[in-house]
Amino acid sequence: SLTDRLQGIFKGLRNRGKLTEPDVNDALRQVRLALLEADVNFRVVKELIAAIKQRAIGQEVLQSLTPEQHVIKIVHEEMTKLLGEGEAKLQIAAKPPTVIMLVGLQGSGKTTQAGKLALYLRKQGKRPLLAALDVHRPAAIKQLQVVGAGLDIPVFTLGEQDPAQIARAAVSHAESHTLDVVILDTAGRLHVDDQMMAEAKRIAAAVTVHETLLVVDAMTGQDAVNMAEAFTEALPVDGFILTKLDSDTRGGAAISIRAVTGRPIKFVGVGEKMDALEVFHPDRMANRILG
Amino acid sequence: LMSRRGIDDELFEELEELLVRADVSIHTTTRLVEELREAARREKLRDAEGVRAYLRQELVNLLMEGHRPLTQPPTPPAVYLFVGVNGVGKTTSIAKLAHLLKRRRQKVLLAAADTFRAAAIDQLEVWGQRVGVDVIRQKEGSDPAAVVFDALQAARARRADVVLVDTAGRLHTKTNLMEELRKVHRVIERELGRPPDETLLVLDATTGQNAVSQARTFKDAVNVTGLVLAKLDGTAKGGNILTIQNELKIPILLVGTGEQLDAIEEFNPKQFVDALFA
Ligand SMILES: Nc1nc2c(ncn2[C@@H]2O[C@H](COP(=O)(O)OP(=O)(O)OP(=O)(O)O)[C@@H](O)[C@H]2O)c(=O)[nH]1
Ligand SMILES: Nc1nc2c(ncn2[C@@H]2O[C@H](COP(=O)(O)OP(=O)(O)OP(=O)(O)O)[C@@H](O)[C@H]2O)c(=O)[nH]1
Ligand SMILES: [Mg+2]
Ligand SMILES: [Mg+2]
C-alpha cells in the first residue's frame, strides 16, 4: 500500500536525521505512482501533487517523528477536498413529478441504476415511474420492464418511438396517476456521437428535467475526463452515479470527473441487486483510491 | 518544423504523458521510455521524429507477438467462450462475430448461457434473429452449464461449424461467480474432449488499470486465450492491452468499433498504434 511504500522511503531517511525537500520529492514520486495506478487523470495528478507538495515541505512534516503519517494525512485531505462533500441531495420539484434523467456511455449501468434509484426513492415515500427511453439496444425496454416488475414499480413505454415523445408522455402519465418521480432511462451513447448527443439534448428539452445524472463506470481510466467534460458541456449534468464499486478497481476516475466538472458524485453502485445503491462518502473513496 | 525538433527531456515527458493518457500503465510506460532513451543514444537517433518513429515501431513489434487468427479446430464445431466483467460488450461482440462468420459461410450457433441478468436471453435472441442464426436457450435462472451442454449437443446434431457461448457479466473478484464460470469451462472441455477453442475475454476500451487485474484473474480461472477490445470507437485508446500482451502473453484478436453488426475487425497492431499517436 502507499503507506507501506512511504514508510519504506522515510525509514531509510530517518536514520540520517533531518528530513529534506529531496526526501519529500521521493515520497511525492511514490504518491504520483499510486494515483496513476489508481486511474486518476494524468493532469489532475499533476495538480494534486503540486498542492500536496506545498504542504508537505512545511515544518509539520520536516520535523515530524512519523513523516509518512503526515504525508499520508495531507494526501488524504487534499483528495477528500477534491472529492467534495458527500451530498446525495436530489433536486425535488416544487410541483411534481420530479424528473430524473440518466445518461452515460454504453454499459455503464444506467438501466440497473434506474431500478435502484426507483427503489431508493420509494423507500423514502415517493411514488416512482420508470420510463424506457432506450429505443436502440436490443431488448432494452424488456430489460427495464423486468427490472420494474421485480420491484413492483411501473414502467412507462411507447415501444420504439422518439425518446423525446416518450419522455413527454411519461411525465403526463405520471401527472395523471399522481406518481411523483419519473426516472428516464436513456440509451448508452458516445460523447463523440453527434446524433446521439443531439438525441439526449432533445430529450432534455422536451420535459423539465430536475436532475440529470451521468452514470460512470468506476473502472474507467484516463478517458473519464474527456467524456465527463463533453457530457457536462452538452447537458446540464447535476452530478454522477459511480457504478460497479463492488469490484477491486481503485476508482481514480471519481477524482478526475469531480475535479474537471465541479459536479458532485451523488450515489455509488455496489452490486447488481436493486438494493446495491449507496450515498457517496468522499473520505471512504479517498481511502480506496490510495489503496 | 516538428521533425527538426531536438531530443530533450521535454520530449520524453510528452511521450510519457501520451502513453499514460492512453491507459498504458505507468509501470510499462516508465520501462518503455527508459528503453527509448537508451535506444536514442545507442541508435544515435537525430531528432524528435526519429524517437517517435522508433517508439511506434517498438509498440507494433510488441503487439505483433502472438498476433494470430481465431483458432480453428481439426473437427467442428469450433467453440468460442466469451467472458468478462459487467457491461463490457460480450453479447454484442458475439452477435458481430456471428455475422462475420456467417458471411464466411460458416454455420453458427449461439448459446444463451447468461441465465441471470434481466432480459439477457431476449437480447441475444433479438441479435440471433437479426443475424439469422439459431440461439440455444433455456429458462431464465437455469444452470448456465446445462445451456452449454444443450448447445454442444445441438451443434453436433445440426453439424454447426461454430458455437459462440455468451456468459453473464461477472466481477473477477466474486469467487462464486468465477467458480460458476469454471464449471461452464469444464462442461465444454468434457463434452468436446478438449478445452474451448478460444476463451475470449472481452474488455471495454474505456477501462483503466483494472483491465490488467481482470485479465490476470480470468486467465487463472479459465485460461483466457485471447482478448476482444470493445468500444474502440470512443475516445479511449485501450493502452492497457500493452501490459496484458507483454506480461500475461494474451494476444488481442478482435476489436469492436461500434454498435452495429459490421462493427468488428480483426486486430491490426499498426492501426492500433497509429490511433494511440493520433
Ligand atoms: N457488479 C456490478 N454490476 C453492475 C452494477 N451496476 C450495473 N451492473 C451490471 O452492469 C451491466 C450493465 O448494466 P446496464 O444497466 O445494462 O448498463 P446500461 O448503462 O444501461 O447499458 P446500455 O443501456 O447498453 O448503455 C449489467 O450486467 C448490470 O447487472 C454495479 O454497481 N455493480
Ligand atoms: N460504441 C460501442 N458500443 C458497444 C460496443 N460493443 C458493445 N457496445 C454497447 O455496450 C453496451 C453493452 O453491451 P453488451 O453486449 O450488452 O455487454 P455485455 O458484456 O454483454 O453486458 P452484460 O451481459 O450485462 O455483462 C450496449 O449498449 C452495446 O451496444 C462497441 O464496440 N462500441
Ligand atoms: Mg441500458
Ligand atoms: Mg451480455
PDB file of C-alpha atoms in Angstrom, chain A residues 84-245:
ATOM      1  CA  GLY A  84     -16.265  17.221  -2.424  1.00  0.00           C
ATOM      2  CA  GLU A  85     -18.787  16.754   0.363  1.00  0.00           C
ATOM      3  CA  GLY A  86     -20.879  13.607   0.426  1.00  0.00           C
ATOM      4  CA  GLU A  87     -24.112  15.234  -0.661  1.00  0.00           C
ATOM      5  CA  ALA A  88     -26.760  12.962  -2.063  1.00  0.00           C
ATOM      6  CA  LYS A  89     -29.326  15.723  -2.270  1.00  0.00           C
ATOM      7  CA  LEU A  90     -31.519  15.118  -5.274  1.00  0.00           C
ATOM      8  CA  GLN A  91     -33.357  18.108  -6.662  1.00  0.00           C
ATOM      9  CA  ILE A  92     -37.061  17.640  -5.831  1.00  0.00           C
ATOM     10  CA  ALA A  93     -39.546  19.549  -7.982  1.00  0.00           C
ATOM     11  CA  ALA A  94     -41.773  22.156  -6.344  1.00  0.00           C
ATOM     12  CA  LYS A  95     -44.644  20.803  -8.447  1.00  0.00           C
ATOM     13  CA  PRO A  96     -44.457  17.009  -9.046  1.00  0.00           C
ATOM     14  CA  PRO A  97     -43.385  14.967 -10.812  1.00  0.00           C
ATOM     15  CA  THR A  98     -39.650  15.300 -10.257  1.00  0.00           C
ATOM     16  CA  VAL A  99     -37.910  14.186 -13.454  1.00  0.00           C
ATOM     17  CA  ILE A 100     -34.533  12.453 -13.226  1.00  0.00           C
ATOM     18  CA  MET A 101     -32.631  11.718 -16.443  1.00  0.00           C
ATOM     19  CA  LEU A 102     -29.858   9.106 -16.534  1.00  0.00           C
ATOM     20  CA  VAL A 103     -27.218   9.417 -19.255  1.00  0.00           C
ATOM     21  CA  GLY A 104     -23.825   7.880 -19.910  1.00  0.00           C
ATOM     22  CA  LEU A 105     -21.605   5.676 -22.034  1.00  0.00           C
ATOM     23  CA  GLN A 106     -22.683   2.241 -23.191  1.00  0.00           C
ATOM     24  CA  GLY A 107     -22.767  -0.401 -20.464  1.00  0.00           C
ATOM     25  CA  SER A 108     -22.031   1.996 -17.574  1.00  0.00           C
ATOM     26  CA  GLY A 109     -25.040   0.713 -15.587  1.00  0.00           C
ATOM     27  CA  LYS A 110     -27.856   3.176 -16.327  1.00  0.00           C
ATOM     28  CA  THR A 111     -30.732   0.683 -16.601  1.00  0.00           C
ATOM     29  CA  THR A 112     -29.684  -1.104 -13.422  1.00  0.00           C
ATOM     30  CA  GLN A 113     -29.167   2.152 -11.512  1.00  0.00           C
ATOM     31  CA  ALA A 114     -32.594   3.379 -12.739  1.00  0.00           C
ATOM     32  CA  GLY A 115     -34.181   0.466 -10.885  1.00  0.00           C
ATOM     33  CA  LYS A 116     -32.038   1.046  -7.802  1.00  0.00           C
ATOM     34  CA  LEU A 117     -32.936   4.753  -7.726  1.00  0.00           C
ATOM     35  CA  ALA A 118     -36.621   3.940  -8.064  1.00  0.00           C
ATOM     36  CA  LEU A 119     -36.425   1.575  -5.083  1.00  0.00           C
ATOM     37  CA  TYR A 120     -34.406   4.108  -3.056  1.00  0.00           C
ATOM     38  CA  LEU A 121     -36.990   6.824  -3.705  1.00  0.00           C
ATOM     39  CA  ARG A 122     -39.911   4.552  -2.927  1.00  0.00           C
ATOM     40  CA  LYS A 123     -38.333   3.742   0.425  1.00  0.00           C
ATOM     41  CA  GLN A 124     -38.337   7.491   1.011  1.00  0.00           C
ATOM     42  CA  GLY A 125     -42.067   7.595   0.433  1.00  0.00           C
ATOM     43  CA  LYS A 126     -42.057   8.610  -3.219  1.00  0.00           C
ATOM     44  CA  ARG A 127     -44.197   7.028  -5.959  1.00  0.00           C
ATOM     45  CA  PRO A 128     -41.729   6.459  -8.831  1.00  0.00           C
ATOM     46  CA  LEU A 129     -42.292   5.741 -12.509  1.00  0.00           C
ATOM     47  CA  LEU A 130     -39.595   4.234 -14.697  1.00  0.00           C
ATOM     48  CA  ALA A 131     -39.579   5.393 -18.326  1.00  0.00           C
ATOM     49  CA  ALA A 132     -37.988   3.344 -21.132  1.00  0.00           C
ATOM     50  CA  LEU A 133     -36.248   5.806 -23.446  1.00  0.00           C
ATOM     51  CA  ASP A 134     -33.658   3.392 -24.864  1.00  0.00           C
ATOM     52  CA  VAL A 135     -35.119   2.614 -28.265  1.00  0.00           C
ATOM     53  CA  HIS A 136     -31.816   1.427 -29.693  1.00  0.00           C
ATOM     54  CA  ARG A 137     -30.387  -1.502 -27.737  1.00  0.00           C
ATOM     55  CA  PRO A 138     -32.000  -4.903 -28.390  1.00  0.00           C
ATOM     56  CA  ALA A 139     -34.388  -5.850 -25.545  1.00  0.00           C
ATOM     57  CA  ALA A 140     -33.519  -2.689 -23.566  1.00  0.00           C
ATOM     58  CA  ILE A 141     -37.182  -1.934 -22.968  1.00  0.00           C
ATOM     59  CA  LYS A 142     -37.764  -5.537 -21.871  1.00  0.00           C
ATOM     60  CA  GLN A 143     -34.785  -5.248 -19.511  1.00  0.00           C
ATOM     61  CA  LEU A 144     -36.292  -2.186 -17.794  1.00  0.00           C
ATOM     62  CA  GLN A 145     -39.688  -3.903 -17.652  1.00  0.00           C
ATOM     63  CA  VAL A 146     -38.164  -6.944 -15.944  1.00  0.00           C
ATOM     64  CA  VAL A 147     -36.359  -4.624 -13.504  1.00  0.00           C
ATOM     65  CA  GLY A 148     -39.586  -2.744 -12.776  1.00  0.00           C
ATOM     66  CA  ALA A 149     -41.625  -5.919 -12.392  1.00  0.00           C
ATOM     67  CA  GLY A 150     -39.128  -7.270  -9.879  1.00  0.00           C
ATOM     68  CA  LEU A 151     -39.611  -4.129  -7.794  1.00  0.00           C
ATOM     69  CA  ASP A 152     -43.330  -3.796  -8.431  1.00  0.00           C
ATOM     70  CA  ILE A 153     -42.632  -0.323  -9.854  1.00  0.00           C
ATOM     71  CA  PRO A 154     -44.474   0.754 -13.019  1.00  0.00           C
ATOM     72  CA  VAL A 155     -42.552   1.096 -16.281  1.00  0.00           C
ATOM     73  CA  PHE A 156     -43.776   3.503 -18.954  1.00  0.00           C
ATOM     74  CA  THR A 157     -43.062   2.659 -22.586  1.00  0.00           C
ATOM     75  CA  LEU A 158     -44.320   3.568 -26.039  1.00  0.00           C
ATOM     76  CA  GLY A 159     -42.113   0.957 -27.662  1.00  0.00           C
ATOM     77  CA  GLU A 160     -39.698   2.213 -30.283  1.00  0.00           C
ATOM     78  CA  GLN A 161     -40.837   5.822 -30.680  1.00  0.00           C
ATOM     79  CA  ASP A 162     -38.963   9.093 -30.486  1.00  0.00           C
ATOM     80  CA  PRO A 163     -37.474   9.210 -26.948  1.00  0.00           C
ATOM     81  CA  ALA A 164     -38.429  12.898 -26.539  1.00  0.00           C
ATOM     82  CA  GLN A 165     -42.053  11.863 -27.229  1.00  0.00           C
ATOM     83  CA  ILE A 166     -41.793   9.044 -24.696  1.00  0.00           C
ATOM     84  CA  ALA A 167     -40.428  11.466 -22.103  1.00  0.00           C
ATOM     85  CA  ARG A 168     -43.346  13.856 -22.601  1.00  0.00           C
ATOM     86  CA  ALA A 169     -45.888  11.041 -22.456  1.00  0.00           C
ATOM     87  CA  ALA A 170     -44.247   9.542 -19.360  1.00  0.00           C
ATOM     88  CA  VAL A 171     -44.445  12.852 -17.496  1.00  0.00           C
ATOM     89  CA  SER A 172     -48.095  13.369 -18.347  1.00  0.00           C
ATOM     90  CA  HIS A 173     -48.791   9.735 -17.379  1.00  0.00           C
ATOM     91  CA  ALA A 174     -47.157  10.432 -14.002  1.00  0.00           C
ATOM     92  CA  GLU A 175     -49.251  13.582 -13.570  1.00  0.00           C
ATOM     93  CA  SER A 176     -52.500  11.796 -14.296  1.00  0.00           C
ATOM     94  CA  HIS A 177     -51.606   8.891 -11.987  1.00  0.00           C
ATOM     95  CA  THR A 178     -50.164  11.004  -9.141  1.00  0.00           C
ATOM     96  CA  LEU A 179     -46.741   9.425  -9.473  1.00  0.00           C
ATOM     97  CA  ASP A 180     -44.249  11.952  -8.191  1.00  0.00           C
ATOM     98  CA  VAL A 181     -40.881  10.878  -9.641  1.00  0.00           C
ATOM     99  CA  VAL A 182     -40.135   9.947 -13.254  1.00  0.00           C
ATOM    100  CA  ILE A 183     -36.803   8.250 -13.938  1.00  0.00           C
ATOM    101  CA  LEU A 184     -35.784   8.444 -17.594  1.00  0.00           C
ATOM    102  CA  ASP A 185     -33.530   5.528 -18.617  1.00  0.00           C
ATOM    103  CA  THR A 186     -31.780   6.520 -21.847  1.00  0.00           C
ATOM    104  CA  ALA A 187     -29.608   4.649 -24.354  1.00  0.00           C
ATOM    105  CA  GLY A 188     -25.881   4.387 -23.871  1.00  0.00           C
ATOM    106  CA  ARG A 189     -24.129   6.915 -26.094  1.00  0.00           C
ATOM    107  CA  LEU A 190     -20.658   8.156 -27.014  1.00  0.00           C
ATOM    108  CA  HIS A 191     -19.906  11.820 -26.259  1.00  0.00           C
ATOM    109  CA  VAL A 192     -18.414  11.969 -29.761  1.00  0.00           C
ATOM    110  CA  ASP A 193     -21.556  10.647 -31.455  1.00  0.00           C
ATOM    111  CA  ASP A 194     -23.212  13.880 -32.620  1.00  0.00           C
ATOM    112  CA  GLN A 195     -26.525  12.259 -33.480  1.00  0.00           C
ATOM    113  CA  MET A 196     -26.872  10.550 -30.118  1.00  0.00           C
ATOM    114  CA  MET A 197     -25.805  13.664 -28.191  1.00  0.00           C
ATOM    115  CA  ALA A 198     -28.415  15.601 -30.182  1.00  0.00           C
ATOM    116  CA  GLU A 199     -30.997  13.000 -29.121  1.00  0.00           C
ATOM    117  CA  ALA A 200     -30.058  13.498 -25.470  1.00  0.00           C
ATOM    118  CA  LYS A 201     -30.432  17.262 -25.858  1.00  0.00           C
ATOM    119  CA  ARG A 202     -33.842  16.801 -27.459  1.00  0.00           C
ATOM    120  CA  ILE A 203     -34.999  14.646 -24.538  1.00  0.00           C
ATOM    121  CA  ALA A 204     -33.681  17.217 -22.052  1.00  0.00           C
ATOM    122  CA  ALA A 205     -35.522  19.964 -23.926  1.00  0.00           C
ATOM    123  CA  ALA A 206     -38.799  18.038 -24.219  1.00  0.00           C
ATOM    124  CA  VAL A 207     -39.569  17.974 -20.493  1.00  0.00           C
ATOM    125  CA  THR A 208     -38.417  19.841 -17.403  1.00  0.00           C
ATOM    126  CA  VAL A 209     -35.573  17.719 -16.050  1.00  0.00           C
ATOM    127  CA  HIS A 210     -34.834  18.429 -12.400  1.00  0.00           C
ATOM    128  CA  GLU A 211     -31.873  16.151 -12.051  1.00  0.00           C
ATOM    129  CA  THR A 212     -29.501  14.979 -14.825  1.00  0.00           C
ATOM    130  CA  LEU A 213     -27.182  12.247 -13.576  1.00  0.00           C
ATOM    131  CA  LEU A 214     -24.180  10.986 -15.538  1.00  0.00           C
ATOM    132  CA  VAL A 215     -23.686   7.287 -14.818  1.00  0.00           C
ATOM    133  CA  VAL A 216     -19.975   6.442 -14.827  1.00  0.00           C
ATOM    134  CA  ASP A 217     -18.275   3.055 -14.537  1.00  0.00           C
ATOM    135  CA  ALA A 218     -15.814   3.198 -11.625  1.00  0.00           C
ATOM    136  CA  MET A 219     -13.209   1.255 -13.621  1.00  0.00           C
ATOM    137  CA  THR A 220     -12.990   3.998 -16.279  1.00  0.00           C
ATOM    138  CA  GLY A 221      -9.415   5.054 -16.985  1.00  0.00           C
ATOM    139  CA  GLN A 222      -7.885   8.273 -18.295  1.00  0.00           C
ATOM    140  CA  ASP A 223     -10.811   8.833 -20.674  1.00  0.00           C
ATOM    141  CA  ALA A 224     -13.107   9.711 -17.752  1.00  0.00           C
ATOM    142  CA  VAL A 225     -12.122  13.361 -18.049  1.00  0.00           C
ATOM    143  CA  ASN A 226     -12.866  13.592 -21.793  1.00  0.00           C
ATOM    144  CA  MET A 227     -16.295  12.095 -21.515  1.00  0.00           C
ATOM    145  CA  ALA A 228     -17.316  13.858 -18.294  1.00  0.00           C
ATOM    146  CA  GLU A 229     -16.338  17.202 -19.775  1.00  0.00           C
ATOM    147  CA  ALA A 230     -18.163  16.525 -23.034  1.00  0.00           C
ATOM    148  CA  PHE A 231     -21.375  15.346 -21.364  1.00  0.00           C
ATOM    149  CA  THR A 232     -21.346  18.278 -18.946  1.00  0.00           C
ATOM    150  CA  GLU A 233     -20.891  20.753 -21.809  1.00  0.00           C
ATOM    151  CA  ALA A 234     -23.751  19.226 -23.787  1.00  0.00           C
ATOM    152  CA  LEU A 235     -26.234  18.632 -20.971  1.00  0.00           C
ATOM    153  CA  PRO A 236     -26.978  20.235 -17.591  1.00  0.00           C
ATOM    154  CA  VAL A 237     -25.342  17.377 -15.656  1.00  0.00           C
ATOM    155  CA  ASP A 238     -26.032  17.863 -11.941  1.00  0.00           C
ATOM    156  CA  GLY A 239     -23.964  15.007 -10.643  1.00  0.00           C
ATOM    157  CA  PHE A 240     -22.734  11.461 -11.051  1.00  0.00           C
ATOM    158  CA  ILE A 241     -23.572   7.929 -10.082  1.00  0.00           C
ATOM    159  CA  LEU A 242     -20.361   5.895  -9.917  1.00  0.00           C
ATOM    160  CA  THR A 243     -21.091   2.208 -10.585  1.00  0.00           C
ATOM    161  CA  LYS A 244     -19.507  -1.208 -10.042  1.00  0.00           C
ATOM    162  CA  LEU A 245     -17.631  -0.130  -6.945  1.00  0.00           C
TER     163      LEU A 245
END
